[in-house]
Coordinates of C-alpha atoms and ligand atoms in Angstrom, one line a residue:
M1 CA 0.0 0.0 0.0
R2 CA 1.0 3.6 -0.5
V3 CA -0.2 5.4 2.7
L4 CA -0.4 9.1 3.5
V5 CA 0.5 9.5 7.2
T6 CA -0.4 13.1 8.3
G7 CA 1.4 14.3 11.4
G8 CA 4.0 11.5 10.8
A9 CA 6.9 13.7 12.2
G10 CA 5.2 13.9 15.6
F11 CA 5.3 11.4 18.5
I12 CA 2.8 8.6 17.7
G13 CA 2.8 9.3 13.9
S14 CA 6.6 8.6 13.7
H15 CA 6.2 5.3 15.5
F16 CA 3.4 4.5 13.0
V17 CA 5.6 5.4 9.9
K18 CA 8.3 3.1 11.2
R19 CA 5.8 0.3 11.6
L20 CA 4.4 0.7 8.1
V21 CA 7.9 0.9 6.5
R22 CA 8.9 -2.3 8.4
G23 CA 5.8 -3.9 7.0
G24 CA 6.9 -3.1 3.4
H25 CA 4.5 -0.2 2.7
D26 CA 5.3 3.1 0.9
V27 CA 4.8 6.1 3.1
V28 CA 4.2 9.8 2.3
V29 CA 4.3 12.0 5.4
L30 CA 2.4 15.3 5.3
D31 CA 3.4 17.4 8.3
K32 CA 3.4 21.2 9.0
L33 CA 6.3 20.7 11.4
T34 CA 4.8 22.7 14.2
Y35 CA 6.7 22.9 17.5
A36 CA 5.7 19.3 18.0
G37 CA 6.9 18.0 14.6
N38 CA 10.5 16.9 14.3
P39 CA 12.0 15.3 11.2
A40 CA 14.7 13.8 13.5
N41 CA 11.9 11.4 14.7
L42 CA 12.1 9.8 11.2
A43 CA 15.9 9.8 10.7
G44 CA 17.0 6.8 8.7
V45 CA 13.4 5.8 7.9
E46 CA 12.6 5.5 4.2
H47 CA 9.7 7.9 3.4
E48 CA 8.7 11.0 1.4
L49 CA 8.1 14.2 3.4
V50 CA 5.8 16.9 2.2
V51 CA 5.9 19.9 4.5
G52 CA 2.4 21.5 4.6
D53 CA -0.9 22.0 6.4
I54 CA -3.7 19.4 6.4
A55 CA -6.1 22.4 6.2
D56 CA -4.5 23.4 2.9
P57 CA -6.3 21.5 0.0
E58 CA -3.4 22.1 -2.4
A59 CA -0.8 20.6 0.0
V60 CA -3.2 17.7 0.7
A61 CA -3.8 17.0 -3.0
R62 CA 0.0 17.1 -3.7
A63 CA 0.8 14.7 -0.8
G64 CA -2.1 12.4 -1.3
A65 CA -1.7 11.8 -5.0
G66 CA -1.7 8.1 -5.7
C67 CA -2.2 7.0 -2.0
D68 CA -4.5 4.0 -1.2
A69 CA -5.0 5.1 2.4
I70 CA -4.8 8.1 4.7
V71 CA -4.1 7.8 8.4
N72 CA -4.6 11.2 10.2
F73 CA -2.4 11.8 13.2
A74 CA -2.0 15.5 12.5
A75 CA -3.4 17.6 15.3
E76 CA -2.8 20.1 17.9
T77 CA -2.7 17.7 20.9
H78 CA -1.9 19.3 24.2
V79 CA -4.8 20.2 26.6
D80 CA -2.9 22.9 28.5
R81 CA -2.0 24.7 25.2
S82 CA -5.7 24.5 24.1
I83 CA -6.6 26.3 27.3
L84 CA -4.2 29.1 26.5
G85 CA -5.5 29.4 22.9
P86 CA -8.1 27.1 21.2
K87 CA -8.0 28.6 17.6
E88 CA -5.2 26.4 16.1
F89 CA -7.0 23.4 17.6
V90 CA -10.2 24.1 15.6
H91 CA -8.1 24.9 12.5
T92 CA -6.2 21.6 12.4
D93 CA -8.4 19.1 14.3
V94 CA -11.7 20.1 12.7
L95 CA -11.0 22.0 9.4
G96 CA -7.9 20.0 8.6
T97 CA -9.8 16.7 9.2
M98 CA -12.5 17.9 6.7
C99 CA -9.8 18.7 4.1
L100 CA -8.4 15.2 4.4
L101 CA -11.9 13.7 4.1
E102 CA -12.4 15.6 0.9
L103 CA -9.3 13.9 -0.4
A104 CA -10.7 10.5 0.6
R105 CA -14.0 11.4 -1.0
E106 CA -12.3 12.4 -4.3
T107 CA -9.8 9.5 -4.5
G108 CA -11.7 6.7 -2.8
A109 CA -8.8 6.1 -0.4
R110 CA -9.4 4.2 2.9
Y111 CA -9.3 6.7 5.8
V112 CA -8.4 6.3 9.5
Q113 CA -9.0 9.1 12.0
V114 CA -6.7 8.8 15.0
S115 CA -8.9 10.2 17.9
T116 CA -8.8 10.1 21.6
D117 CA -10.6 8.7 24.7
E118 CA -10.8 12.3 25.9
V119 CA -13.9 12.9 23.6
Y120 CA -16.0 11.0 26.1
G121 CA -15.2 13.4 29.0
D122 CA -14.5 12.2 32.5
L123 CA -16.1 9.1 33.9
E124 CA -17.2 7.9 37.3
A125 CA -15.2 5.2 39.0
G126 CA -16.2 1.8 37.7
C127 CA -17.5 3.1 34.3
R128 CA -15.8 2.5 31.0
A129 CA -16.7 4.4 27.8
R130 CA -18.0 2.4 24.9
E131 CA -17.8 3.5 21.3
D132 CA -21.5 4.5 21.1
D133 CA -21.5 6.5 24.3
P134 CA -22.3 10.2 24.0
L135 CA -19.4 12.7 23.4
R136 CA -18.9 15.0 26.4
P137 CA -15.6 16.7 25.7
S138 CA -14.3 19.1 28.5
S139 CA -11.3 20.9 27.0
P140 CA -10.9 22.9 23.8
Y141 CA -8.6 20.1 22.7
S142 CA -11.1 17.3 23.2
A143 CA -13.9 19.4 21.8
A144 CA -11.9 19.9 18.6
K145 CA -11.1 16.2 18.4
A146 CA -14.8 15.4 18.8
G147 CA -15.6 17.9 16.0
G148 CA -13.2 16.0 13.8
D149 CA -14.8 12.6 14.7
L150 CA -18.2 14.0 13.8
Q151 CA -16.9 15.2 10.4
V152 CA -15.7 11.7 9.7
L153 CA -19.0 10.1 10.6
A154 CA -20.8 12.6 8.4
Y155 CA -18.6 11.8 5.4
V156 CA -19.2 8.1 5.8
R157 CA -23.0 8.5 5.9
T158 CA -23.3 11.3 3.3
Y159 CA -20.6 10.5 0.8
G160 CA -19.9 6.8 1.5
V161 CA -16.2 7.5 2.4
N162 CA -14.5 4.3 3.7
A163 CA -13.5 5.7 7.1
S164 CA -13.0 4.4 10.6
I165 CA -12.0 6.1 13.9
T166 CA -9.7 5.0 16.7
R167 CA -9.9 6.4 20.2
G168 CA -6.7 5.7 22.1
A169 CA -5.8 6.3 25.7
N170 CA -2.9 8.4 27.0
T171 CA 0.1 7.3 25.1
Y172 CA 3.7 7.2 26.2
G173 CA 7.1 6.1 24.7
A174 CA 10.2 7.4 23.0
N175 CA 10.2 10.7 21.0
Q176 CA 7.3 12.3 22.9
Y177 CA 7.7 16.1 23.0
P178 CA 8.4 17.0 26.7
E179 CA 5.1 18.8 27.5
K180 CA 2.8 16.0 28.5
L181 CA 3.0 14.2 31.9
V182 CA 5.4 11.4 31.2
P183 CA 8.1 13.1 29.1
L184 CA 7.8 16.3 31.1
F185 CA 8.2 14.6 34.5
V186 CA 11.0 12.2 33.2
T187 CA 13.1 15.0 31.7
N188 CA 12.5 17.4 34.7
A189 CA 13.4 14.6 37.1
L190 CA 16.6 13.9 35.1
E191 CA 17.4 17.6 35.3
G192 CA 16.6 17.9 39.0
Q193 CA 13.7 20.3 38.2
P194 CA 10.3 20.4 40.0
L195 CA 7.5 18.0 39.0
P196 CA 4.3 20.2 38.9
V197 CA 1.4 17.9 39.9
Y198 CA -2.0 19.5 39.2
G199 CA -4.3 19.5 42.2
D200 CA -4.3 16.4 44.4
G201 CA -2.7 14.2 41.7
K202 CA -5.5 11.6 42.1
Q203 CA -6.7 11.9 38.5
V204 CA -6.7 8.6 36.7
R205 CA -5.5 8.0 33.1
E206 CA -5.0 4.8 31.1
W207 CA -1.5 4.4 29.9
L208 CA -0.9 2.9 26.4
H209 CA 2.5 2.3 24.8
A210 CA 3.0 4.1 21.5
E211 CA 3.9 0.8 19.7
D212 CA 0.7 -0.9 21.1
H213 CA -1.4 2.1 20.1
C214 CA 0.1 1.9 16.5
A215 CA -0.6 -1.8 16.3
G216 CA -4.2 -1.1 17.0
I217 CA -4.4 1.7 14.4
E218 CA -2.8 -0.5 11.7
L219 CA -5.3 -3.3 12.5
V220 CA -8.2 -0.9 12.1
L221 CA -6.6 0.4 8.8
H222 CA -6.8 -3.2 7.4
E223 CA -9.7 -4.8 9.3
G224 CA -11.9 -1.9 10.5
A225 CA -15.4 -1.4 9.1
P226 CA -16.5 1.8 7.6
G227 CA -18.3 4.1 10.0
E228 CA -17.1 2.1 13.0
I229 CA -15.1 3.4 16.0
Y230 CA -12.6 1.4 18.0
N231 CA -11.4 2.3 21.5
A232 CA -7.8 1.4 22.6
G233 CA -7.3 1.4 26.3
G234 CA -4.3 0.9 28.6
E235 CA -3.3 0.5 32.3
D236 CA -5.1 2.6 34.8
H237 CA -2.9 4.6 37.2
E238 CA -3.4 7.8 39.3
N239 CA -1.0 10.6 38.3
L240 CA 0.7 10.5 41.7
E241 CA 1.5 6.8 41.2
V242 CA 3.0 7.6 37.8
T243 CA 5.0 10.4 39.4
Y244 CA 6.5 8.3 42.2
R245 CA 7.4 5.5 39.7
I246 CA 9.2 8.1 37.6
L247 CA 11.1 9.3 40.7
E248 CA 12.1 5.8 41.5
L249 CA 13.2 5.0 37.9
T250 CA 15.2 8.3 37.5
G251 CA 16.6 8.1 41.1
A252 CA 15.3 11.7 41.7
D253 CA 14.3 13.0 45.1
P254 CA 10.6 13.0 46.1
S255 CA 11.1 16.6 47.3
L256 CA 10.9 17.6 43.6
I257 CA 7.1 17.0 43.7
R258 CA 5.1 20.3 43.8
H259 CA 1.3 20.3 44.1
V260 CA 0.3 23.3 42.0
E261 CA -2.9 25.0 41.0
D262 CA -5.2 22.6 39.1
R263 CA -5.8 22.7 35.3
A264 CA -9.1 24.5 34.4
G265 CA -11.9 22.0 33.6
H266 CA -9.6 19.1 34.5
D267 CA -11.1 15.6 33.7
R268 CA -10.8 13.4 36.8
R269 CA -10.8 10.0 35.1
Y270 CA -10.7 8.4 31.6
A271 CA -11.3 4.7 31.0
V272 CA -12.5 2.9 27.9
D273 CA -13.9 -0.5 27.0
D274 CA -11.8 -1.8 24.2
A275 CA -13.5 -5.2 23.6
K276 CA -14.3 -4.2 20.0
L277 CA -10.7 -3.7 19.1
R278 CA -9.7 -6.9 21.0
A279 CA -12.3 -8.8 19.0
L280 CA -10.3 -7.9 15.9
G281 CA -7.3 -9.5 17.6
W282 CA -5.5 -6.6 19.3
R283 CA -3.5 -7.3 22.4
P284 CA -1.2 -4.7 24.0
R285 CA 2.3 -6.1 24.6
H286 CA 3.8 -3.6 27.0
S287 CA 3.2 -3.5 30.7
F288 CA 3.4 0.2 31.8
G289 CA 5.0 -0.2 35.2
E290 CA 7.2 -3.3 34.5
T291 CA 8.6 -2.7 31.0
G292 CA 7.0 0.3 29.2
L293 CA 7.8 3.1 31.6
P294 CA 11.3 1.8 32.6
E295 CA 12.3 1.5 28.9
T296 CA 10.9 5.0 28.2
V297 CA 12.9 6.5 31.1
D298 CA 16.0 4.7 29.7
W299 CA 15.3 6.2 26.3
Y300 CA 15.2 9.8 27.7
R301 CA 18.3 9.1 29.8
E302 CA 20.2 7.9 26.7
N303 CA 18.8 10.5 24.2
R304 CA 19.5 13.9 25.9
A305 CA 20.7 15.1 22.5
W306 CA 17.0 14.7 21.3
W307 CA 15.3 16.6 24.1
E308 CA 17.8 19.1 25.6
P309 CA 17.7 21.4 22.5
I310 CA 13.9 21.2 22.6
K311 CA 13.8 22.5 26.2
S312 CA 15.1 25.9 25.2
G313 CA 13.9 28.8 23.0
A314 CA 10.1 28.8 22.4
Y315 CA 9.7 25.9 24.8
R316 CA 11.0 28.0 27.7
A317 CA 8.5 30.8 26.9
Y318 CA 5.7 28.2 27.0
Y319 CA 7.0 26.7 30.2
E320 CA 7.1 30.1 31.9
E321 CA 3.6 30.9 30.8
Q322 CA 2.2 27.6 31.9
Y323 CA 4.1 27.0 35.2
A324 CA 6.0 30.0 36.5
S325 CA 3.2 31.5 38.7
R326 CA 2.0 28.1 39.6
L327 CA 5.4 27.0 40.9
K328 CA 5.8 30.3 42.8
G329 CA 2.3 30.1 44.3
Ligands
NAD1 P1 2.2 15.4 18.5 O1 1.7 16.7 19.1 O2 3.4 14.7 19.0 O3 2.4 15.5 16.9 C1 1.4 16.1 16.1 C2 2.0 16.2 14.7 O4 1.1 16.8 13.8 C3 3.3 17.1 14.6 O5 4.3 16.4 13.8 C4 2.8 18.4 14.0 O6 3.9 19.0 13.3 C5 1.7 17.9 13.1 N1 0.7 18.9 12.8 C6 0.1 19.7 13.7 N2 -0.8 20.5 13.0 C7 -0.7 20.2 11.7 C8 -1.3 20.7 10.5 N3 -2.2 21.7 10.5 N4 -1.0 20.1 9.3 C9 0.0 19.1 9.3 N5 0.6 18.6 10.3 C10 0.3 19.2 11.5 O7 0.9 14.4 18.6 P2 0.8 12.9 19.1 O8 0.8 12.9 20.6 O9 1.7 12.1 18.3 O10 -0.7 12.6 18.7 C11 -1.0 12.1 17.4 C12 -2.5 11.9 17.2 O11 -2.9 11.0 18.2 C13 -3.3 13.2 17.5 O12 -4.4 13.2 16.5 C14 -3.9 13.0 18.9 O13 -5.1 13.6 19.0 C15 -4.0 11.5 19.0 N6 -3.9 10.9 20.3 C16 -2.8 11.2 21.1 C17 -2.7 10.7 22.3 C18 -1.5 11.0 23.3 O14 -1.5 10.6 24.4 N7 -0.5 11.6 22.8 C19 -3.7 9.8 22.8 C20 -4.7 9.5 22.0 C21 -4.8 10.1 20.7
TYD2 P1 -1.4 15.1 29.9 O1 -0.1 14.3 29.7 O2 -1.4 16.5 29.6 O3 -2.5 14.3 29.1 P2 -4.1 14.6 29.2 O4 -4.4 15.8 29.9 O5 -4.4 14.7 27.7 O6 -4.7 13.4 29.8 O7 -1.8 14.9 31.4 C1 -2.0 13.7 32.0 C2 -2.4 13.9 33.4 O8 -1.4 14.5 34.2 C3 -3.6 14.9 33.5 O9 -4.5 14.4 34.6 C4 -3.0 16.2 33.9 C5 -1.7 15.8 34.7 N1 -0.6 16.7 34.6 C6 0.0 17.3 35.8 O10 -0.5 16.9 36.9 N2 1.0 18.1 35.6 C7 1.5 18.5 34.4 O11 2.5 19.3 34.3 C8 0.9 17.9 33.2 C9 1.5 18.3 31.9 C10 -0.1 17.0 33.4

């Protein structure tokens, strides 16, 4: 297959490109190379790179020519940044999705939308979201992703586009930009910097290894049915548990933990029922606490040359805006 992977220079997208190339597929990456996109994530991997915006029909047509399938990872992805400014999130996650669906409509390409468990909003203890549950997004990020999902479902119903949606849990692994919980806390711990825990730290997330997430997405690409949605879950842990495990693995001191002002609209708990994806044969291979997180910490320890340059320049300005007053307060 010749596959257009949008957002392929980002975290999960780059793992997916490597997986497709290993499987013998031809890959075209369309990526705007925002702050989160990094061609170094694809160093040594055979692919064609088109630098452009998924919301630009001309760039989409150029990159997508001759492709049998489109897998859309391109998105603005960080909840905290969406709270600071939602506009780019609507541009990419909603309008960009629509432009890619237009390409699928014109060419007949198979389409997979990489979405998130966050579209269900937070769930009471004991509940797990199923694919047909209502969407109750809480943040500008999850609202934009939900908007993208609804575009996909409309294109299936109205134009007969051959599209499926995946909704994955919080993903971790190598090459994740150091703004989300795991890479931020691992790199801060390695630098002896504070770990800013929002509120009481008892929020629960499901943790899914990037390679397991990509295995699920590829399965849906080949075996998923049009108009169907597939959840991909992970291992449930409270944020504080994750934080203490990171301290243990990095050898950093627990005094680095700072409980800071909570995130606005913070979802307490995410959890999905992923029986539908398992029925296609999906089984995650990584255990978060035993192998996945230790290997990820080792990767950041051994690849300082990847993340140290990122944590300067524009990143510092973002970090100041997000954390300076919280850490002082
Ligand atoms: P990321 O932020 O690491 O990478 C996003 C990539 O998209 C970057 O390479 C960026 O340059 C590119 N991009 C952004 N706007 C673009 C545009 N307008 N046109 C073209 N390219 C653009 O993201 P990630 O964490 O790898 O997430 C990938 C996908 O998976 C996203 O759709 C996200 O919503 C979804 N997802 C992520 C997680 C997670 O925990 N990270 C969990 C579930 C689902
Ligand atoms: P994050 O990695 O941003 O993913 P999401 O909000 O999409 O689930 O955050 C994971 C959890 O960690 C979430 O409950 C917020 C919390 N968190 C902190 O406590 N401190 C931080 O500095 C960050 C980035 C996240």
